[in-house]
Amino acid sequence: MTASAAPIDIAVSLMREGRFGDAEAVMQREVRAATVRHGHGSAAWASAQCDLGNILLNCDQLDRAIECYRQATSVPAHDRKEHLTYRLNLGLALRMAGRLEEAEAELRRGAEERRGFYGREHAGYAFGLEPLADVLLQRGNVSEARAVIEEAVRNLWQNGHDHVAAALAVRAEVVHAAGAGEPLFHGVEQLPADAVARLADAVLLRQDLADPAAHRAVVATLAAVLQTRLGPDHPATLNVLATLANTGRDLGDQSGRIDAIRQVLASHDRQGRAEDALSAELGLALALSDTGEEKAALRTYETAYGRAQRIGRPELISLVLRNWGLALSEAGQPAAAERCLTDAVTQAQRGADFEILGRAGVALGIFLQHQSRLPEARKALEDALAALAPVHPDAIAGRGHLGAVQEGRTCGCGDTPRVVAEAFREFVVRRLPQDLLERFDVTIADDDFKIDVHLRREPTQDELERLHGVVQSALAEFRHRLKGQ
């Protein structure tokens, strides 16, 4: 007999599919079940609260996750290790939410509890020191952060623990912040290759936690270390170079971005990794376009098209043609752009990737609309939208343009907020009792959702909680998907 999957495993699977509301619902049921079976405030209830918090945290619902972790820590410690985990999760969530003073208090308390439980020389104590050092750094207390992270590194190093990689990543940022010119990765030469690769992963995972400019400086130093230590073709080196390319775009370092992409492209070519090289060349073409090097960008797209033809996969050929066509349109070459965009749809129809087909069709439809060929644009957009998930970014853009076409307008570029808001509204309304809402209005202002709720009757407490939860789930799901994650 096959054992049933645990609720948390089901919730994680749903979350990975982007079904954040469903994932939360699974864990909410588990909290209610634990309450019925074991009682409010039981060890099982605290564990379910922590699991729900983990799901909410990964769905970008930080405030609600914090409350779940706080509930879990409020239960007397039946299992000290579990309780220490709840305390650590609470501190980490507070840090992610930018509530640094509260985070420091919780992490200090957690580190003290860990020292009392494990002892100063145990790795379990160091697990509490590393995030405390991070918060101290973010609060500007560089000297104490240095002392704390050095103790964590020393502990983990002596214990031979893999988590030393994460501590070394924090240490590099602390050393950089001190500004004394010390090596950021002192001692890395003593680590085996697999530990150096783990260090690279740990540094990259801190991208959303660290100051962007400081993180880029640390990553640039790491790239040089990896080139020497692991070689230019090692996966860790390539991941770090890819991050340099992405942060170069975000921080305006276009020359650094282009240099990093060219290094990645050269590595893929050396290794004969044709599809990865194609992806890098498309990134290079986009980077060249962003710097205004129009002719170089178009030549790069042409080269990429040749690569895609040699690979022979219609989905890849379609992707290149779509991007090339958009660049030609921007360059004021409508005839060549139309040929590329039309061929992109034809190639996608030969493949089996509906997303590629939908994206190609939306690009063609918008191009035709801007050329005032509204009947053709309408057909292209309707066909494309049938192939895309409703909240896919290209579907949102396509739906806005289709609405404009139906009204006889040649552009719908400004309609995207209205379309997104309507999709958000439908998401919420479908998940609530039909007799509860009189009106549920959604608009987008200042790059966020503004919500106006009018109830038809007095709600129960459960209905209020359900309304709040559904709205928070919608915020998480739409923000996440519309960023293309």
Tab-separated table of C-alpha atoms in Angstrom:
chain	number	residue	atom	x	y	z
A	1	MET	CA	0.000	0.000	0.000
A	2	THR	CA	1.318	3.450	-0.920
A	3	ALA	CA	1.409	5.940	1.967
A	4	SER	CA	-0.485	9.179	1.504
A	5	ALA	CA	1.599	12.316	0.997
A	6	ALA	CA	1.932	14.573	4.044
A	7	PRO	CA	-0.060	17.827	3.864
A	8	ILE	CA	3.110	19.922	3.859
A	9	ASP	CA	4.444	17.942	0.880
A	10	ILE	CA	1.180	18.491	-0.995
A	11	ALA	CA	1.284	22.207	-0.171
A	12	VAL	CA	4.883	22.530	-1.367
A	13	SER	CA	4.006	20.806	-4.643
A	14	LEU	CA	1.086	23.183	-5.185
A	15	MET	CA	3.285	26.151	-4.378
A	16	ARG	CA	5.874	25.049	-6.929
A	17	GLU	CA	3.108	24.998	-9.534
A	18	GLY	CA	2.303	28.598	-8.631
A	19	ARG	CA	-0.992	27.623	-6.935
A	20	PHE	CA	-0.363	29.659	-3.808
A	21	GLY	CA	-3.980	29.904	-2.701
A	22	ASP	CA	-4.437	26.131	-2.905
A	23	ALA	CA	-1.170	25.530	-1.043
A	24	GLU	CA	-2.284	27.788	1.783
A	25	ALA	CA	-5.695	26.122	1.926
A	26	VAL	CA	-4.083	22.713	2.449
A	27	MET	CA	-2.099	23.949	5.441
A	28	GLN	CA	-5.017	25.907	6.884
A	29	ARG	CA	-6.956	22.632	6.935
A	30	GLU	CA	-4.041	20.959	8.685
A	31	VAL	CA	-4.004	23.644	11.396
A	32	ARG	CA	-7.732	23.139	11.955
A	33	ALA	CA	-7.280	19.360	12.043
A	34	ALA	CA	-4.448	19.647	14.594
A	35	THR	CA	-6.661	21.900	16.716
A	36	VAL	CA	-9.505	19.365	16.686
A	37	ARG	CA	-7.314	16.315	17.316
A	38	HIS	CA	-4.774	17.705	19.796
A	39	GLY	CA	-6.067	21.063	20.972
A	40	HIS	CA	-5.128	24.701	20.548
A	41	GLY	CA	-1.623	25.265	21.903
A	42	SER	CA	-0.549	21.630	21.568
A	43	ALA	CA	2.785	20.566	20.114
A	44	ALA	CA	1.014	19.311	16.966
A	45	TRP	CA	-0.780	22.654	16.632
A	46	ALA	CA	2.530	24.539	16.934
A	47	SER	CA	4.104	22.302	14.280
A	48	ALA	CA	1.182	22.933	11.905
A	49	GLN	CA	1.456	26.675	12.530
A	50	CYS	CA	5.140	26.529	11.606
A	51	ASP	CA	4.391	24.594	8.411
A	52	LEU	CA	1.711	27.117	7.469
A	53	GLY	CA	4.194	29.886	8.172
A	54	ASN	CA	6.713	28.261	5.842
A	55	ILE	CA	4.158	28.187	3.017
A	56	LEU	CA	3.101	31.791	3.617
A	57	LEU	CA	6.738	32.894	3.743
A	58	ASN	CA	7.409	31.357	0.342
A	59	CYS	CA	4.236	32.992	-1.019
A	60	ASP	CA	5.541	36.459	-0.048
A	61	GLN	CA	3.053	36.861	2.791
A	62	LEU	CA	5.594	37.844	5.407
A	63	ASP	CA	3.346	39.438	8.002
A	64	ARG	CA	1.056	36.411	8.122
A	65	ALA	CA	4.047	34.047	8.237
A	66	ILE	CA	5.464	36.005	11.175
A	67	GLU	CA	2.216	35.621	13.074
A	68	CYS	CA	2.252	31.849	12.479
A	69	TYR	CA	5.812	31.543	13.759
A	70	ARG	CA	4.958	33.712	16.760
A	71	GLN	CA	2.038	31.426	17.535
A	72	ALA	CA	4.348	28.410	17.313
A	73	THR	CA	6.898	29.949	19.692
A	74	SER	CA	4.140	30.747	22.197
A	75	VAL	CA	3.690	27.045	22.943
A	76	PRO	CA	5.761	25.664	25.860
A	77	ALA	CA	8.747	23.750	24.526
A	78	HIS	CA	7.687	20.103	24.414
A	79	ASP	CA	10.565	19.529	21.996
A	80	ARG	CA	13.449	21.964	22.511
A	81	LYS	CA	14.875	21.464	19.018
A	82	GLU	CA	11.502	22.176	17.406
A	83	HIS	CA	11.069	25.245	19.582
A	84	LEU	CA	14.512	26.549	18.582
A	85	THR	CA	13.536	26.092	14.930
A	86	TYR	CA	10.340	28.104	15.453
A	87	ARG	CA	12.336	30.890	17.114
A	88	LEU	CA	14.871	30.934	14.292
A	89	ASN	CA	12.131	31.017	11.641
A	90	LEU	CA	10.484	33.936	13.433
A	91	GLY	CA	13.730	35.895	13.492
A	92	LEU	CA	14.462	35.171	9.832
A	93	ALA	CA	10.961	36.211	8.760
A	94	LEU	CA	11.218	39.454	10.733
A	95	ARG	CA	14.549	40.120	9.030
A	96	MET	CA	13.022	39.512	5.601
A	97	ALA	CA	10.172	41.890	6.463
A	98	GLY	CA	12.660	44.625	7.349
A	99	ARG	CA	11.603	44.608	11.019
A	100	LEU	CA	15.224	44.552	12.067
A	101	GLU	CA	14.923	45.628	15.693
A	102	GLU	CA	12.421	42.853	16.391
A	103	ALA	CA	14.525	40.417	14.371
A	104	GLU	CA	17.635	41.209	16.392
A	105	ALA	CA	15.768	40.666	19.669
A	106	GLU	CA	14.400	37.288	18.556
A	107	LEU	CA	17.711	36.121	17.090
A	108	ARG	CA	19.659	37.147	20.195
A	109	ARG	CA	17.203	35.238	22.346
A	110	GLY	CA	17.395	32.268	20.006
A	111	ALA	CA	21.221	32.276	20.016
A	112	GLU	CA	21.257	32.313	23.814
A	113	GLU	CA	18.763	29.432	23.953
A	114	ARG	CA	20.867	27.484	21.448
A	115	ARG	CA	24.038	28.010	23.465
A	116	GLY	CA	22.234	26.769	26.570
A	117	PHE	CA	20.867	23.720	24.770
A	118	TYR	CA	23.782	22.722	22.524
A	119	GLY	CA	26.821	24.306	24.150
A	120	ARG	CA	29.198	26.884	22.661
A	121	GLU	CA	31.216	24.418	20.554
A	122	HIS	CA	28.254	22.669	18.892
A	123	ALA	CA	27.273	23.572	15.314
A	124	GLY	CA	23.678	24.024	16.470
A	125	TYR	CA	24.808	27.166	18.301
A	126	ALA	CA	26.499	28.566	15.177
A	127	PHE	CA	23.236	28.168	13.267
A	128	GLY	CA	21.831	30.910	15.479
A	129	LEU	CA	24.888	33.161	15.196
A	130	GLU	CA	24.976	33.498	11.400
A	131	PRO	CA	21.551	35.194	10.971
A	132	LEU	CA	22.208	37.361	14.039
A	133	ALA	CA	25.411	38.645	12.408
A	134	ASP	CA	23.446	39.379	9.243
A	135	VAL	CA	20.884	41.488	11.114
A	136	LEU	CA	23.612	43.327	13.027
A	137	LEU	CA	25.227	44.159	9.675
A	138	GLN	CA	21.953	45.438	8.262
A	139	ARG	CA	21.489	47.608	11.354
A	140	GLY	CA	24.944	49.143	10.837
A	141	ASN	CA	26.636	47.431	13.789
A	142	VAL	CA	29.565	46.196	11.715
A	143	SER	CA	32.008	45.618	14.578
A	144	GLU	CA	29.671	43.329	16.546
A	145	ALA	CA	28.567	41.632	13.325
A	146	ARG	CA	32.238	40.838	12.637
A	147	ALA	CA	32.747	39.304	16.080
A	148	VAL	CA	29.584	37.206	15.821
A	149	ILE	CA	30.223	35.915	12.303
A	150	GLU	CA	33.852	35.082	13.069
A	151	GLU	CA	32.669	32.910	15.967
A	152	ALA	CA	30.129	31.230	13.682
A	153	VAL	CA	32.738	30.536	10.980
A	154	ARG	CA	35.253	29.208	13.496
A	155	ASN	CA	32.622	26.915	15.049
A	156	LEU	CA	31.369	25.512	11.751
A	157	TRP	CA	34.878	25.144	10.341
A	158	GLN	CA	36.032	23.173	13.380
A	159	ASN	CA	32.942	20.980	13.170
A	160	GLY	CA	33.467	20.382	9.455
A	161	HIS	CA	29.885	21.468	8.845
A	162	ASP	CA	28.600	22.275	5.343
A	163	HIS	CA	26.813	25.366	6.700
A	164	VAL	CA	30.191	27.079	6.915
A	165	ALA	CA	29.542	28.149	3.300
A	166	ALA	CA	26.564	30.280	4.370
A	167	ALA	CA	28.565	31.788	7.223
A	168	LEU	CA	31.466	32.634	4.888
A	169	ALA	CA	29.015	34.378	2.553
A	170	VAL	CA	27.836	36.623	5.398
A	171	ARG	CA	31.415	37.136	6.519
A	172	ALA	CA	32.379	38.425	3.043
A	173	GLU	CA	29.673	41.098	3.266
A	174	VAL	CA	30.736	42.075	6.779
A	175	VAL	CA	34.378	42.394	5.712
A	176	HIS	CA	33.341	44.445	2.671
A	177	ALA	CA	31.258	46.755	4.882
A	178	ALA	CA	34.238	47.327	7.194
A	179	GLY	CA	36.091	48.834	4.228
A	180	ALA	CA	39.563	47.904	5.473
A	181	GLY	CA	40.641	46.274	2.228
A	182	GLU	CA	40.893	42.765	3.679
A	183	PRO	CA	40.402	39.747	1.417
A	184	LEU	CA	36.692	38.965	1.309
A	185	PHE	CA	37.179	35.212	1.008
A	186	HIS	CA	40.193	34.534	3.190
A	187	GLY	CA	40.712	30.817	3.742
A	188	VAL	CA	38.749	29.654	0.699
A	189	GLU	CA	41.911	28.137	-0.757
A	190	GLN	CA	41.769	25.578	2.072
A	191	LEU	CA	38.292	24.389	1.126
A	192	PRO	CA	37.677	21.436	-1.215
A	193	ALA	CA	36.091	22.207	-4.580
A	194	ASP	CA	32.595	21.100	-3.562
A	195	ALA	CA	32.692	23.414	-0.534
A	196	VAL	CA	33.786	26.327	-2.741
A	197	ALA	CA	30.815	25.615	-5.019
A	198	ARG	CA	28.506	25.643	-1.983
A	199	LEU	CA	30.009	28.996	-0.975
A	200	ALA	CA	29.163	30.376	-4.419
A	201	ASP	CA	25.571	29.185	-4.037
A	202	ALA	CA	25.362	30.754	-0.568
A	203	VAL	CA	26.584	34.124	-1.851
A	204	LEU	CA	24.047	34.112	-4.692
A	205	LEU	CA	21.196	33.182	-2.340
A	206	ARG	CA	21.827	36.408	-0.433
A	207	GLN	CA	20.985	38.599	-3.412
A	208	ASP	CA	17.609	39.681	-2.003
A	209	LEU	CA	18.977	40.194	1.524
A	210	ALA	CA	22.075	42.298	0.953
A	211	ASP	CA	22.542	45.855	-0.271
A	212	PRO	CA	22.525	45.550	-4.101
A	213	ALA	CA	25.736	47.494	-4.723
A	214	ALA	CA	27.580	45.707	-1.908
A	215	HIS	CA	26.336	42.323	-3.090
A	216	ARG	CA	27.534	43.024	-6.627
A	217	ALA	CA	30.995	43.923	-5.306
A	218	VAL	CA	31.121	40.665	-3.333
A	219	VAL	CA	29.937	38.658	-6.355
A	220	ALA	CA	32.525	40.305	-8.635
A	221	THR	CA	35.286	39.363	-6.190
A	222	LEU	CA	33.873	35.850	-5.942
A	223	ALA	CA	33.890	35.504	-9.742
A	224	ALA	CA	37.632	36.149	-9.808
A	225	VAL	CA	38.177	33.646	-6.976
A	226	LEU	CA	36.177	30.984	-8.781
A	227	GLN	CA	37.952	31.532	-12.096
A	228	THR	CA	41.211	30.704	-10.322
A	229	ARG	CA	39.956	28.051	-7.915
A	230	LEU	CA	37.436	26.116	-10.043
A	231	GLY	CA	38.130	27.291	-13.588
A	232	PRO	CA	36.112	29.336	-16.128
A	233	ASP	CA	33.847	26.457	-17.164
A	234	HIS	CA	32.740	25.236	-13.745
A	235	PRO	CA	28.950	25.507	-13.170
A	236	ALA	CA	29.519	27.625	-10.053
A	237	THR	CA	31.656	30.089	-12.035
A	238	LEU	CA	28.996	30.327	-14.751
A	239	ASN	CA	26.207	30.896	-12.198
A	240	VAL	CA	28.161	33.746	-10.640
A	241	LEU	CA	28.847	35.301	-14.049
A	242	ALA	CA	25.133	35.040	-14.899
A	243	THR	CA	24.325	36.887	-11.684
A	244	LEU	CA	26.835	39.595	-12.590
A	245	ALA	CA	25.051	39.960	-15.927
A	246	ASN	CA	21.647	40.310	-14.258
A	247	THR	CA	22.777	42.734	-11.567
A	248	GLY	CA	24.695	44.714	-14.165
A	249	ARG	CA	21.409	45.311	-15.955
A	250	ASP	CA	19.617	46.276	-12.751
A	251	LEU	CA	22.388	48.585	-11.488
A	252	GLY	CA	23.211	50.162	-14.836
A	253	ASP	CA	26.621	48.540	-15.341
A	254	GLN	CA	26.025	47.646	-18.970
A	255	SER	CA	29.674	47.073	-19.870
A	256	GLY	CA	30.074	44.655	-16.953
A	257	ARG	CA	26.849	42.952	-17.987
A	258	ILE	CA	28.023	42.451	-21.577
A	259	ASP	CA	31.465	41.222	-20.478
A	260	ALA	CA	29.923	38.637	-18.136
A	261	ILE	CA	27.542	37.364	-20.836
A	262	ARG	CA	30.396	37.015	-23.329
A	263	GLN	CA	32.378	34.955	-20.816
A	264	VAL	CA	29.388	32.663	-20.295
A	265	LEU	CA	28.823	32.371	-24.045
A	266	ALA	CA	32.478	31.488	-24.654
A	267	SER	CA	32.338	28.810	-21.958
A	268	HIS	CA	29.226	27.191	-23.431
A	269	ASP	CA	30.825	27.189	-26.872
A	270	ARG	CA	33.977	25.570	-25.478
A	271	GLN	CA	31.866	22.840	-23.896
A	272	GLY	CA	29.646	22.303	-26.937
A	273	ARG	CA	26.492	23.206	-25.006
A	274	ALA	CA	24.516	24.497	-27.967
A	275	GLU	CA	21.212	25.361	-26.276
A	276	ASP	CA	22.905	27.125	-23.354
A	277	ALA	CA	25.048	29.072	-25.835
A	278	LEU	CA	21.902	30.090	-27.713
A	279	SER	CA	20.328	31.369	-24.504
A	280	ALA	CA	23.474	33.359	-23.706
A	281	GLU	CA	23.569	34.843	-27.204
A	282	LEU	CA	19.957	36.003	-26.867
A	283	GLY	CA	20.917	37.630	-23.574
A	284	LEU	CA	23.838	39.326	-25.301
A	285	ALA	CA	21.573	40.649	-28.067
A	286	LEU	CA	19.198	42.112	-25.496
A	287	ALA	CA	22.077	43.700	-23.579
A	288	LEU	CA	23.405	45.281	-26.770
A	289	SER	CA	19.930	46.643	-27.524
A	290	ASP	CA	19.718	48.132	-24.043
A	291	THR	CA	22.997	49.992	-24.595
A	292	GLY	CA	21.805	51.413	-27.921
A	293	GLU	CA	24.104	49.236	-30.036
A	294	GLU	CA	21.304	48.510	-32.486
A	295	LYS	CA	23.342	47.164	-35.404
A	296	ALA	CA	25.397	44.880	-33.155
A	297	ALA	CA	22.222	43.607	-31.507
A	298	LEU	CA	20.603	42.763	-34.850
A	299	ARG	CA	23.754	40.963	-36.029
A	300	THR	CA	23.723	38.968	-32.794
A	301	TYR	CA	20.093	37.954	-33.334
A	302	GLU	CA	21.016	36.800	-36.836
A	303	THR	CA	23.825	34.675	-35.395
A	304	ALA	CA	21.449	33.283	-32.778
A	305	TYR	CA	18.986	32.355	-35.524
A	306	GLY	CA	21.706	30.331	-37.227
A	307	ARG	CA	22.426	28.557	-33.938
A	308	ALA	CA	18.749	27.743	-33.455
A	309	GLN	CA	18.463	26.344	-36.978
A	310	ARG	CA	21.441	24.066	-36.357
A	311	ILE	CA	19.851	22.788	-33.139
A	312	GLY	CA	16.637	22.208	-35.092
A	313	ARG	CA	14.044	22.577	-32.325
A	314	PRO	CA	11.077	24.637	-33.588
A	315	GLU	CA	10.405	26.109	-30.133
A	316	LEU	CA	13.911	27.597	-30.010
A	317	ILE	CA	13.705	28.874	-33.574
A	318	SER	CA	10.383	30.530	-32.702
A	319	LEU	CA	11.843	32.164	-29.605
A	320	VAL	CA	14.749	33.661	-31.560
A	321	LEU	CA	12.478	34.863	-34.371
A	322	ARG	CA	10.097	36.488	-31.883
A	323	ASN	CA	12.890	38.393	-30.134
A	324	TRP	CA	14.559	39.302	-33.427
A	325	GLY	CA	11.260	40.531	-34.831
A	326	LEU	CA	10.636	42.754	-31.819
A	327	ALA	CA	14.133	44.226	-32.180
A	328	LEU	CA	13.588	44.864	-35.897
A	329	SER	CA	10.316	46.604	-35.125
A	330	GLU	CA	12.072	48.833	-32.584
A	331	ALA	CA	14.726	49.562	-35.219
A	332	GLY	CA	12.082	50.829	-37.655
A	333	GLN	CA	12.197	47.871	-40.036
A	334	PRO	CA	8.523	46.779	-40.115
A	335	ALA	CA	8.687	44.516	-43.166
A	336	ALA	CA	11.565	42.453	-41.780
A	337	ALA	CA	9.921	42.460	-38.340
A	338	GLU	CA	6.672	41.073	-39.744
A	339	ARG	CA	8.479	38.270	-41.539
A	340	CYS	CA	10.239	37.250	-38.322
A	341	LEU	CA	7.126	37.462	-36.152
A	342	THR	CA	4.983	35.544	-38.646
A	343	ASP	CA	7.647	32.857	-38.957
A	344	ALA	CA	7.889	32.717	-35.152
A	345	VAL	CA	4.228	31.691	-34.962
A	346	THR	CA	4.661	29.167	-37.777
A	347	GLN	CA	7.648	27.573	-36.062
A	348	ALA	CA	5.863	27.476	-32.686
A	349	GLN	CA	2.926	25.682	-34.304
A	350	ARG	CA	5.357	22.933	-35.332
A	351	GLY	CA	6.455	22.469	-31.728
A	352	ALA	CA	4.686	21.380	-28.562
A	353	ASP	CA	5.250	24.350	-26.249
A	354	PHE	CA	2.008	26.287	-25.848
A	355	GLU	CA	3.704	29.104	-23.944
A	356	ILE	CA	6.130	29.720	-26.809
A	357	LEU	CA	3.200	29.658	-29.245
A	358	GLY	CA	1.190	32.096	-27.141
A	359	ARG	CA	4.086	34.502	-26.683
A	360	ALA	CA	4.847	34.506	-30.418
A	361	GLY	CA	1.177	35.120	-31.229
A	362	VAL	CA	0.870	38.000	-28.769
A	363	ALA	CA	3.985	39.645	-30.221
A	364	LEU	CA	2.608	39.319	-33.759
A	365	GLY	CA	-0.847	40.530	-32.748
A	366	ILE	CA	0.474	43.650	-31.005
A	367	PHE	CA	2.734	44.389	-33.977
A	368	LEU	CA	-0.215	44.134	-36.401
A	369	GLN	CA	-2.342	46.311	-34.132
A	370	HIS	CA	0.325	49.005	-34.136
A	371	GLN	CA	0.347	48.763	-37.938
A	372	SER	CA	-3.420	49.534	-37.898
A	373	ARG	CA	-4.294	46.065	-39.236
A	374	LEU	CA	-6.952	45.424	-36.639
A	375	PRO	CA	-8.810	42.371	-38.051
A	376	GLU	CA	-5.513	40.471	-38.434
A	377	ALA	CA	-4.396	41.618	-34.997
A	378	ARG	CA	-7.627	40.422	-33.421
A	379	LYS	CA	-7.264	36.942	-34.924
A	380	ALA	CA	-3.610	36.663	-33.842
A	381	LEU	CA	-4.346	37.816	-30.288
A	382	GLU	CA	-7.381	35.567	-29.820
A	383	ASP	CA	-5.424	32.530	-31.004
A	384	ALA	CA	-2.463	33.447	-28.775
A	385	LEU	CA	-4.540	33.983	-25.634
A	386	ALA	CA	-6.073	30.525	-26.029
A	387	ALA	CA	-2.570	29.065	-25.620
A	388	LEU	CA	-1.465	31.045	-22.535
A	389	ALA	CA	-2.305	30.822	-18.847
A	390	PRO	CA	-4.562	33.775	-17.920
A	391	VAL	CA	-2.028	35.387	-15.552
A	392	HIS	CA	1.025	34.925	-17.778
A	393	PRO	CA	2.598	38.384	-18.294
A	394	ASP	CA	2.224	38.115	-22.076
A	395	ALA	CA	-1.423	37.087	-21.672
A	396	ILE	CA	-2.063	40.185	-19.574
A	397	ALA	CA	-0.491	42.382	-22.258
A	398	GLY	CA	-2.319	40.536	-25.020
A	399	ARG	CA	-5.691	40.820	-23.303
A	400	GLY	CA	-5.257	44.563	-22.887
A	401	HIS	CA	-4.401	44.991	-26.553
A	402	LEU	CA	-7.246	42.743	-27.642
A	403	GLY	CA	-9.676	44.938	-25.710
A	404	ALA	CA	-8.302	47.954	-27.549
A	405	VAL	CA	-8.645	46.163	-30.911
A	406	GLN	CA	-12.280	45.349	-30.149
A	407	GLU	CA	-12.844	49.066	-29.520
A	408	GLY	CA	-11.160	49.952	-32.815
A	409	ARG	CA	-7.979	51.376	-31.265
A	410	THR	CA	-4.487	50.774	-32.639
A	411	CYS	CA	-2.806	50.551	-29.233
A	412	GLY	CA	-3.680	48.982	-25.911
A	413	CYS	CA	-0.344	49.512	-24.190
A	414	GLY	CA	-1.943	51.504	-21.402
A	415	ASP	CA	-4.654	48.934	-20.655
A	416	THR	CA	-2.510	46.452	-18.754
A	417	PRO	CA	-3.330	47.755	-15.238
A	418	ARG	CA	-7.065	47.507	-15.941
A	419	VAL	CA	-6.742	43.941	-17.222
A	420	VAL	CA	-4.615	42.845	-14.263
A	421	ALA	CA	-7.030	44.430	-11.809
A	422	GLU	CA	-9.993	42.623	-13.362
A	423	ALA	CA	-8.195	39.273	-13.253
A	424	PHE	CA	-7.355	39.914	-9.587
A	425	ARG	CA	-10.994	40.735	-8.836
A	426	GLU	CA	-12.227	37.529	-10.455
A	427	PHE	CA	-9.655	35.487	-8.534
A	428	VAL	CA	-10.994	36.764	-5.191
A	429	VAL	CA	-14.718	36.791	-5.971
A	430	ARG	CA	-14.705	33.157	-7.150
A	431	ARG	CA	-13.296	32.026	-3.800
A	432	LEU	CA	-15.830	33.720	-1.491
A	433	PRO	CA	-19.509	33.045	-0.636
A	434	GLN	CA	-21.644	34.490	-3.429
A	435	ASP	CA	-23.920	36.365	-1.028
A	436	LEU	CA	-21.111	38.048	0.915
A	437	LEU	CA	-19.852	40.750	-1.449
A	438	GLU	CA	-21.879	43.623	-2.779
A	439	ARG	CA	-18.868	45.059	-4.610
A	440	PHE	CA	-15.190	44.207	-4.802
A	441	ASP	CA	-13.303	46.902	-6.700
A	442	VAL	CA	-9.636	46.606	-7.631
A	443	THR	CA	-7.398	49.224	-9.186
A	444	ILE	CA	-3.650	49.552	-9.597
A	445	ALA	CA	-1.882	52.673	-8.367
A	446	ASP	CA	1.752	53.282	-7.477
A	447	ASP	CA	2.612	49.805	-8.820
A	448	ASP	CA	0.383	48.023	-6.316
A	449	PHE	CA	-3.182	46.826	-5.900
A	450	LYS	CA	-5.751	49.110	-4.264
A	451	ILE	CA	-8.815	47.289	-2.977
A	452	ASP	CA	-12.265	48.599	-2.047
A	453	VAL	CA	-14.617	46.059	-0.430
A	454	HIS	CA	-18.371	46.520	0.130
A	455	LEU	CA	-20.175	43.731	1.984
A	456	ARG	CA	-23.799	42.794	1.407
A	457	ARG	CA	-24.317	41.541	4.965
A	458	GLU	CA	-22.596	41.189	8.324
A	459	PRO	CA	-19.888	38.521	7.946
A	460	THR	CA	-19.020	35.851	10.467
A	461	GLN	CA	-15.548	35.848	11.990
A	462	ASP	CA	-14.621	32.856	9.822
A	463	GLU	CA	-15.778	34.721	6.703
A	464	LEU	CA	-13.707	37.773	7.643
A	465	GLU	CA	-10.648	35.597	8.093
A	466	ARG	CA	-11.412	33.859	4.799
A	467	LEU	CA	-11.735	37.206	2.991
A	468	HIS	CA	-8.434	38.409	4.417
A	469	GLY	CA	-6.690	35.158	3.529
A	470	VAL	CA	-8.017	35.077	-0.036
A	471	VAL	CA	-6.964	38.677	-0.670
A	472	GLN	CA	-3.479	37.983	0.690
A	473	SER	CA	-3.236	34.868	-1.475
A	474	ALA	CA	-4.290	36.866	-4.520
A	475	LEU	CA	-1.662	39.508	-3.789
A	476	ALA	CA	1.020	36.851	-3.497
A	477	GLU	CA	-0.066	34.908	-6.576
A	478	PHE	CA	-0.448	37.897	-8.898
A	479	ARG	CA	2.685	39.692	-7.750
A	480	HIS	CA	4.665	36.493	-8.126
A	481	ARG	CA	3.331	35.416	-11.500
A	482	LEU	CA	3.319	38.866	-13.041
A	483	LYS	CA	7.023	39.146	-12.278
A	484	GLY	CA	7.415	36.059	-14.437
A	485	GLN	CA	8.744	33.843	-11.496
